[in-house]
Amino acid sequence: MSVHNIREKCNIKKEAKKYTKIKIRMRVLFFGIIITFSLVAFGIIRLLEQLGLSINRIKNPSFIVFLICILCIILSTIASSFMIIKVFNPLNQISKVIKRIAKGDYNVKLAYDGQIEEFADAFENFNHMAKELNSVEMIRKDFIANVSHEFKTPLSSVTGYVTLLQDPELTEEERREYIQKVFFNIEKLNDLTDNILRISKLENQTYLDPPVLFRLDEQIREAIVVLEPKWSKKQIELDIDLPEAEYFGQKSLLFQVWVNLISNAIKFSDEGGCVSISLKKDDCFFSVFISDDGIGMTQETMDHIFEKFYQGDTSRQSQGNGLGLALCKEILNRCGGKIFVTSELGKGSIFVVQL
C-alpha cells in the first residue's frame, strides 16, 4: 500500500471520528435538556409537597401544571437560543458566504470565536478553500492579461509565414525556411505559455509542496545535462566545481532556477565561450555561482533584469520572452533564497543564488 493511500485512510478515519464526536455531543445535549426539564418539574412538585401543597390537595391543580409548562417553555427558549447561537448562526454564516462564492466573490473570510472544535476546523478549512479558489481566479486573470499582451508577436509571425507558404511559386528552400520559422514561433509560444503559467501560479499560490532532502550538486549537474544540446551547439566550455552538498528545500522549483540561469548564460555567451558553475557552503548558506564571458549588461539592465517581460538586449528578444529571471526571482522569494547579479558590458555576467 502506498504512502498516499495510507494518508487518505488516516484522513478518512479522522473525519469519521470528528462526525462521531459531533453526533455524540448533540445527543448528550438534547438528552441533557430533557433531563433538565424533568428535574425542574420534579423539583417544583417536591417543593410543593415540602410546603404541604400536593397537587391532589390544592383547589386548582391545573394552575401548577400551567406554571410547570411556563417554566419548561422558558427553559426551552433558553436552550433553543443557545443552539441558535452556537450551531445555527455559524451554519448561516457559511450559507451566506457560499452564496457570495457562487457569484464569483472569492475574497471572503469566516471568523469563528466559539468553543466548538469541529466548527473552528470547518471555518479554517473553508477559509483555506476560498483562498485557493481566489488564487486560481487570480492565475486565470493574470494569464489572460499576459497572453493578450505577449502572444501578439509570435502569433503574427506564424500568420505571416503561413500566408507566405500558400504562394505556389515558392522554391523548396524557401518553403523549408518558412516551415522552420513557423515551428520556431510555435515553440516560443509553448515556452511563453509554460512560463506565464508557472509564474502566475507561484505569485498566487498559497501553499507549496513539502520540502525534501536532496543532493543540490547532483540537481545542478542534471540541469547541465538537460541543456547539453544548447552548449554543445555553441561549443561552450564548461568550468564546473560542484562539491557534494545536501539541501532541504523545494526540489522541483529549484531545478527550474538552475535550468533558467544556465540557459541564459549559454544564450548570452559567444561561440566557443566559457560558462562557470560552482557551489560553495558558508556557515548556514549555500551559494551557487553561474557566470559567463558573454555580452554583459548595463547598470540600467541590471536594475530591471528581474522584472516580468523585461529584455535588456533587444537584439536577442527572439530567443526569449523575458520571464526566465522573473520566474527565478519569484521561486527564490517563495523558497527563502536570494539572487544577485554583477555584470560589466562586454565582459560577461555573474549570477549568485543564496540558499
Short mmCIF file of C-alpha atoms in Angstrom, two decimals:
data_model
loop_
_atom_site.label_atom_id
_atom_site.label_comp_id
_atom_site.label_asym_id
_atom_site.label_seq_id
_atom_site.Cartn_x
_atom_site.Cartn_y
_atom_site.Cartn_z
CA MET A 1 0.00 0.00 0.00
CA SER A 2 1.36 3.45 -0.98
CA VAL A 3 2.04 6.27 1.46
CA HIS A 4 -0.66 8.34 -0.29
CA ASN A 5 -3.30 5.64 0.28
CA ILE A 6 -2.29 5.29 3.94
CA ARG A 7 -2.61 9.05 4.43
CA GLU A 8 -6.00 9.07 2.71
CA LYS A 9 -7.26 6.30 5.01
CA CYS A 10 -5.94 8.17 8.06
CA ASN A 11 -7.69 11.36 6.92
CA ILE A 12 -10.96 9.48 6.36
CA LYS A 13 -10.71 7.95 9.85
CA LYS A 14 -10.05 11.37 11.38
CA GLU A 15 -13.06 12.88 9.62
CA ALA A 16 -15.23 9.94 10.70
CA LYS A 17 -14.12 10.45 14.32
CA LYS A 18 -14.98 14.15 14.11
CA TYR A 19 -18.51 13.48 12.88
CA THR A 20 -18.94 10.78 15.52
CA LYS A 21 -17.96 13.31 18.20
CA ILE A 22 -20.50 15.82 16.84
CA LYS A 23 -23.28 13.21 16.90
CA ILE A 24 -22.43 12.21 20.47
CA ARG A 25 -22.34 15.85 21.62
CA MET A 26 -25.71 16.63 20.03
CA ARG A 27 -27.30 13.56 21.62
CA VAL A 28 -25.84 14.42 25.01
CA LEU A 29 -27.09 18.00 24.64
CA PHE A 30 -30.68 17.05 23.84
CA PHE A 31 -30.66 14.33 26.47
CA GLY A 32 -29.42 16.91 28.97
CA ILE A 33 -32.24 19.31 28.01
CA ILE A 34 -34.87 16.61 28.57
CA ILE A 35 -33.33 15.62 31.91
CA THR A 36 -33.21 19.29 32.94
CA PHE A 37 -36.91 19.81 32.17
CA SER A 38 -37.82 16.65 34.04
CA LEU A 39 -35.73 17.64 37.07
CA VAL A 40 -37.27 21.12 37.13
CA ALA A 41 -40.80 19.69 37.04
CA PHE A 42 -39.95 17.11 39.69
CA GLY A 43 -38.29 19.80 41.83
CA ILE A 44 -41.37 22.02 41.68
CA ILE A 45 -43.62 19.16 42.75
CA ARG A 46 -41.25 18.21 45.60
CA LEU A 47 -41.13 21.84 46.71
CA LEU A 48 -44.91 21.98 46.84
CA GLU A 49 -45.00 18.77 48.82
CA GLN A 50 -42.50 20.19 51.30
CA LEU A 51 -44.80 23.14 51.73
CA GLY A 52 -47.71 20.75 52.33
CA LEU A 53 -49.34 21.56 48.98
CA SER A 54 -49.59 18.36 46.97
CA ILE A 55 -51.38 18.61 43.64
CA ASN A 56 -54.30 16.49 44.99
CA ARG A 57 -54.86 18.86 47.94
CA ILE A 58 -54.81 22.22 46.20
CA LYS A 59 -58.01 23.62 44.79
CA ASN A 60 -56.64 24.49 41.34
CA PRO A 61 -54.08 21.84 40.28
CA SER A 62 -54.26 22.99 36.64
CA PHE A 63 -52.51 26.20 37.71
CA ILE A 64 -49.50 24.20 38.92
CA VAL A 65 -49.38 22.30 35.63
CA PHE A 66 -49.64 25.62 33.78
CA LEU A 67 -46.78 27.02 35.89
CA ILE A 68 -44.61 23.98 35.09
CA CYS A 69 -45.37 24.41 31.38
CA ILE A 70 -44.38 28.09 31.52
CA LEU A 71 -41.09 27.21 33.19
CA CYS A 72 -40.45 24.48 30.59
CA ILE A 73 -41.14 26.99 27.80
CA ILE A 74 -38.67 29.44 29.35
CA LEU A 75 -36.04 26.74 29.63
CA SER A 76 -36.78 25.58 26.07
CA THR A 77 -36.34 29.14 24.81
CA ILE A 78 -33.02 29.44 26.60
CA ALA A 79 -31.86 26.08 25.23
CA SER A 80 -33.01 26.89 21.69
CA SER A 81 -31.31 30.31 21.85
CA PHE A 82 -28.13 28.56 22.91
CA MET A 83 -28.48 26.16 19.95
CA ILE A 84 -29.08 29.05 17.54
CA ILE A 85 -26.04 30.98 18.77
CA LYS A 86 -23.69 28.01 18.95
CA VAL A 87 -24.84 25.90 15.98
CA PHE A 88 -27.23 27.59 13.56
CA ASN A 89 -25.58 31.03 13.42
CA PRO A 90 -22.25 29.56 12.20
CA LEU A 91 -24.14 27.46 9.65
CA ASN A 92 -25.98 30.57 8.49
CA GLN A 93 -22.64 32.38 8.08
CA ILE A 94 -21.32 29.56 5.92
CA SER A 95 -24.50 29.62 3.82
CA LYS A 96 -24.20 33.37 3.15
CA VAL A 97 -20.52 33.10 2.20
CA ILE A 98 -21.22 30.15 -0.14
CA LYS A 99 -23.73 32.36 -2.00
CA ARG A 100 -21.05 35.04 -2.42
CA ILE A 101 -18.56 32.46 -3.73
CA ALA A 102 -21.20 31.16 -6.15
CA LYS A 103 -21.43 34.72 -7.57
CA GLY A 104 -17.64 34.84 -8.13
CA ASP A 105 -16.58 36.73 -4.98
CA TYR A 106 -13.66 34.74 -3.56
CA ASN A 107 -12.35 37.47 -1.21
CA VAL A 108 -14.33 36.11 1.72
CA LYS A 109 -13.27 35.03 5.18
CA LEU A 110 -15.20 33.46 8.05
CA ALA A 111 -14.48 34.31 11.68
CA TYR A 112 -15.45 31.91 14.48
CA ASP A 113 -14.95 32.74 18.15
CA GLY A 114 -16.86 29.83 19.66
CA GLN A 115 -15.59 26.83 21.58
CA ILE A 116 -16.80 24.00 19.34
CA GLU A 117 -13.67 22.47 17.84
CA GLU A 118 -15.44 20.98 14.82
CA PHE A 119 -16.82 24.37 13.76
CA ALA A 120 -13.41 26.01 14.22
CA ASP A 121 -11.87 23.37 11.93
CA ALA A 122 -14.70 23.76 9.40
CA PHE A 123 -14.24 27.56 9.30
CA GLU A 124 -10.48 27.22 8.90
CA ASN A 125 -10.87 24.70 6.06
CA PHE A 126 -13.50 26.89 4.41
CA ASN A 127 -11.19 29.94 4.52
CA HIS A 128 -8.39 27.84 3.03
CA MET A 129 -10.72 26.71 0.22
CA ALA A 130 -11.80 30.30 -0.53
CA LYS A 131 -8.17 31.42 -0.58
CA GLU A 132 -7.19 28.69 -3.03
CA LEU A 133 -10.20 29.48 -5.26
CA ASN A 134 -9.16 33.13 -5.24
CA SER A 135 -5.63 32.09 -6.21
CA VAL A 136 -6.96 30.11 -9.17
CA GLU A 137 -9.04 33.10 -10.27
CA MET A 138 -6.02 35.41 -10.00
CA ILE A 139 -3.93 32.96 -12.05
CA ARG A 140 -6.65 32.91 -14.73
CA LYS A 141 -6.91 36.72 -14.90
CA ASP A 142 -3.15 37.19 -14.87
CA PHE A 143 -2.70 34.55 -17.56
CA ILE A 144 -5.32 36.15 -19.81
CA ALA A 145 -3.80 39.62 -19.37
CA ASN A 146 -0.27 38.41 -20.13
CA VAL A 147 -1.34 36.20 -23.01
CA SER A 148 -3.23 39.01 -24.72
CA HIS A 149 -0.16 41.25 -24.41
CA GLU A 150 2.70 38.90 -25.22
CA PHE A 151 1.20 36.46 -27.73
CA LYS A 152 0.67 39.04 -30.46
CA THR A 153 4.20 38.99 -31.89
CA PRO A 154 4.70 35.21 -32.29
CA LEU A 155 1.11 34.75 -33.48
CA SER A 156 1.59 37.49 -36.08
CA SER A 157 4.79 35.77 -37.23
CA VAL A 158 3.04 32.41 -37.55
CA THR A 159 0.20 34.03 -39.51
CA GLY A 160 2.66 35.80 -41.81
CA TYR A 161 4.72 32.70 -42.59
CA VAL A 162 1.63 30.52 -43.13
CA THR A 163 0.35 33.14 -45.58
CA LEU A 164 3.68 33.05 -47.44
CA LEU A 165 3.56 29.24 -47.57
CA GLN A 166 0.39 29.45 -49.63
CA ASP A 167 2.34 31.01 -52.51
CA PRO A 168 2.61 28.28 -55.21
CA GLU A 169 5.74 29.90 -56.71
CA LEU A 170 7.88 29.34 -53.59
CA THR A 171 11.10 27.39 -54.02
CA GLU A 172 11.61 24.27 -51.92
CA GLU A 173 14.36 26.00 -49.94
CA GLU A 174 12.10 28.96 -49.12
CA ARG A 175 9.30 26.61 -48.14
CA ARG A 176 11.58 24.72 -45.69
CA GLU A 177 12.82 28.00 -44.24
CA TYR A 178 9.27 29.30 -43.64
CA ILE A 179 8.18 26.00 -42.10
CA GLN A 180 11.15 26.18 -39.69
CA LYS A 181 10.14 29.73 -38.78
CA VAL A 182 6.59 28.58 -38.05
CA PHE A 183 7.84 25.77 -35.80
CA PHE A 184 10.24 28.19 -34.06
CA ASN A 185 7.41 30.60 -33.23
CA ILE A 186 5.12 27.76 -32.09
CA GLU A 187 7.87 26.55 -29.76
CA LYS A 188 8.25 30.11 -28.47
CA LEU A 189 4.51 30.24 -27.79
CA ASN A 190 4.74 26.97 -25.86
CA ASP A 191 7.63 28.29 -23.74
CA LEU A 192 5.79 31.56 -23.15
CA THR A 193 2.64 29.72 -22.06
CA ASP A 194 4.56 27.47 -19.67
CA ASN A 195 6.46 30.37 -18.11
CA ILE A 196 3.37 32.55 -17.71
CA LEU A 197 1.51 29.70 -16.02
CA ARG A 198 4.45 28.91 -13.73
CA ILE A 199 4.99 32.48 -12.58
CA SER A 200 1.25 33.19 -12.21
CA LYS A 201 0.82 30.04 -10.13
CA LEU A 202 3.78 30.96 -7.91
CA GLU A 203 2.58 34.53 -7.39
CA ASN A 204 -0.90 33.44 -6.37
CA GLN A 205 -0.30 30.03 -4.78
CA THR A 206 -0.69 30.00 -1.01
CA TYR A 207 0.94 26.68 -0.16
CA LEU A 208 3.97 24.93 -1.63
CA ASP A 209 4.77 21.23 -1.70
CA PRO A 210 6.51 19.90 1.43
CA PRO A 211 10.33 20.39 1.28
CA VAL A 212 12.53 17.32 0.79
CA LEU A 213 16.19 16.46 1.38
CA PHE A 214 18.17 16.12 -1.87
CA ARG A 215 21.66 16.44 -3.36
CA LEU A 216 21.97 20.02 -4.57
CA ASP A 217 25.15 19.35 -6.57
CA GLU A 218 23.51 16.43 -8.40
CA GLN A 219 20.47 18.55 -9.26
CA ILE A 220 22.67 21.25 -10.84
CA ARG A 221 24.54 18.56 -12.82
CA GLU A 222 21.17 17.23 -14.03
CA ALA A 223 20.25 20.73 -15.28
CA ILE A 224 23.58 20.91 -17.15
CA VAL A 225 22.87 17.55 -18.82
CA VAL A 226 19.36 18.68 -19.82
CA LEU A 227 20.88 21.74 -21.56
CA GLU A 228 23.61 19.73 -23.32
CA PRO A 229 22.21 20.32 -26.86
CA LYS A 230 22.45 24.11 -26.33
CA TRP A 231 26.02 24.31 -25.02
CA SER A 232 27.24 21.64 -27.45
CA LYS A 233 25.81 23.54 -30.42
CA LYS A 234 27.69 26.72 -29.44
CA GLN A 235 30.80 24.76 -28.39
CA ILE A 236 30.64 26.30 -24.92
CA GLU A 237 33.39 25.29 -22.50
CA LEU A 238 32.08 24.42 -19.02
CA ASP A 239 34.05 25.03 -15.83
CA ILE A 240 32.25 23.05 -13.11
CA ASP A 241 33.06 22.96 -9.39
CA LEU A 242 30.24 21.22 -7.50
CA PRO A 243 31.27 19.57 -4.22
CA GLU A 244 28.80 17.21 -2.57
CA ALA A 245 26.02 19.13 -0.81
CA GLU A 246 22.73 18.02 0.72
CA TYR A 247 19.92 20.56 0.89
CA PHE A 248 16.42 20.51 2.43
CA GLY A 249 14.01 22.53 0.28
CA GLN A 250 11.75 22.79 -2.77
CA LYS A 251 13.42 20.36 -5.15
CA SER A 252 11.24 20.76 -8.26
CA LEU A 253 11.12 24.56 -8.07
CA LEU A 254 14.87 24.97 -7.62
CA PHE A 255 15.56 22.77 -10.65
CA GLN A 256 13.75 25.39 -12.75
CA VAL A 257 16.09 28.08 -11.34
CA TRP A 258 19.25 26.22 -12.44
CA VAL A 259 17.82 25.48 -15.89
CA ASN A 260 16.87 29.13 -16.46
CA LEU A 261 20.15 30.61 -15.21
CA ILE A 262 22.43 28.18 -17.06
CA SER A 263 20.32 28.53 -20.22
CA ASN A 264 20.71 32.33 -20.02
CA ALA A 265 24.48 32.03 -19.54
CA ILE A 266 24.68 29.87 -22.67
CA LYS A 267 22.39 32.14 -24.69
CA PHE A 268 24.38 35.31 -23.97
CA SER A 269 27.80 33.69 -24.46
CA ASP A 270 29.61 33.85 -27.79
CA GLU A 271 30.54 30.80 -29.84
CA GLY A 272 33.32 28.93 -28.04
CA GLY A 273 32.80 30.93 -24.84
CA CYS A 274 33.07 29.70 -21.26
CA VAL A 275 30.38 29.20 -18.60
CA SER A 276 31.44 28.61 -14.98
CA ILE A 277 29.20 26.89 -12.43
CA SER A 278 30.34 26.49 -8.83
CA LEU A 279 28.84 25.69 -5.43
CA LYS A 280 30.13 26.84 -2.04
CA LYS A 281 28.95 26.42 1.54
CA ASP A 282 29.42 29.27 4.02
CA ASP A 283 28.08 28.76 7.56
CA CYS A 284 24.34 28.11 7.09
CA PHE A 285 24.22 29.23 3.43
CA PHE A 286 24.76 27.54 0.10
CA SER A 287 25.94 29.88 -2.67
CA VAL A 288 25.70 28.90 -6.33
CA PHE A 289 27.72 30.98 -8.85
CA ILE A 290 26.81 30.90 -12.56
CA SER A 291 28.96 33.14 -14.74
CA ASP A 292 29.65 33.67 -18.44
CA ASP A 293 32.11 35.71 -20.52
CA GLY A 294 29.44 36.95 -22.91
CA ILE A 295 27.98 40.34 -23.79
CA GLY A 296 27.32 41.53 -20.21
CA MET A 297 24.79 44.24 -19.37
CA THR A 298 24.49 47.86 -18.36
CA GLN A 299 23.51 49.13 -14.91
CA GLU A 300 20.06 50.04 -16.21
CA THR A 301 19.53 46.49 -17.42
CA MET A 302 20.67 45.07 -14.07
CA ASP A 303 18.16 47.32 -12.29
CA HIS A 304 15.26 45.80 -14.26
CA ILE A 305 16.53 42.33 -15.14
CA PHE A 306 14.18 40.52 -12.72
CA GLU A 307 11.03 42.27 -13.93
CA LYS A 308 8.49 40.33 -15.98
CA PHE A 309 8.86 40.65 -19.78
CA TYR A 310 11.92 42.91 -19.50
CA GLN A 311 14.63 42.19 -22.07
CA GLY A 312 17.71 44.36 -21.96
CA ASP A 313 19.33 43.01 -25.11
CA THR A 314 16.82 43.83 -27.87
CA SER A 315 18.95 42.06 -30.47
CA ARG A 316 18.15 38.70 -28.81
CA GLN A 317 14.49 39.19 -27.97
CA SER A 318 13.52 36.50 -30.45
CA GLN A 319 15.40 33.95 -28.30
CA GLY A 320 13.40 34.54 -25.10
CA ASN A 321 10.32 36.07 -23.54
CA GLY A 322 11.68 38.00 -20.55
CA LEU A 323 10.16 35.66 -17.97
CA GLY A 324 13.04 33.34 -17.04
CA LEU A 325 14.76 35.59 -14.49
CA ALA A 326 11.45 36.89 -13.12
CA LEU A 327 10.49 33.25 -12.52
CA CYS A 328 13.83 32.59 -10.77
CA LYS A 329 13.30 35.60 -8.53
CA GLU A 330 9.76 34.54 -7.60
CA ILE A 331 10.82 30.94 -6.87
CA LEU A 332 13.67 32.07 -4.61
CA ASN A 333 11.41 34.55 -2.80
CA ARG A 334 8.99 31.71 -2.04
CA CYS A 335 11.80 29.34 -1.02
CA GLY A 336 13.57 31.83 1.27
CA GLY A 337 16.52 32.33 -1.09
CA LYS A 338 18.13 35.35 -2.74
CA ILE A 339 19.59 36.13 -6.16
CA PHE A 340 22.19 38.76 -7.08
CA VAL A 341 23.80 39.83 -10.33
CA THR A 342 27.04 41.63 -11.18
CA SER A 343 27.96 42.42 -14.76
CA GLU A 344 30.06 44.60 -16.99
CA LEU A 345 29.20 45.38 -20.57
CA GLY A 346 31.28 43.26 -22.93
CA LYS A 347 32.82 41.20 -20.13
CA GLY A 348 30.05 38.86 -19.05
CA SER A 349 27.76 38.41 -16.04
CA ILE A 350 27.79 36.57 -12.70
CA PHE A 351 24.56 35.39 -11.05
CA VAL A 352 24.75 34.34 -7.39
CA VAL A 353 22.00 32.33 -5.74
CA GLN A 354 21.99 32.09 -1.92
CA LEU A 355 20.00 29.38 -0.13
#
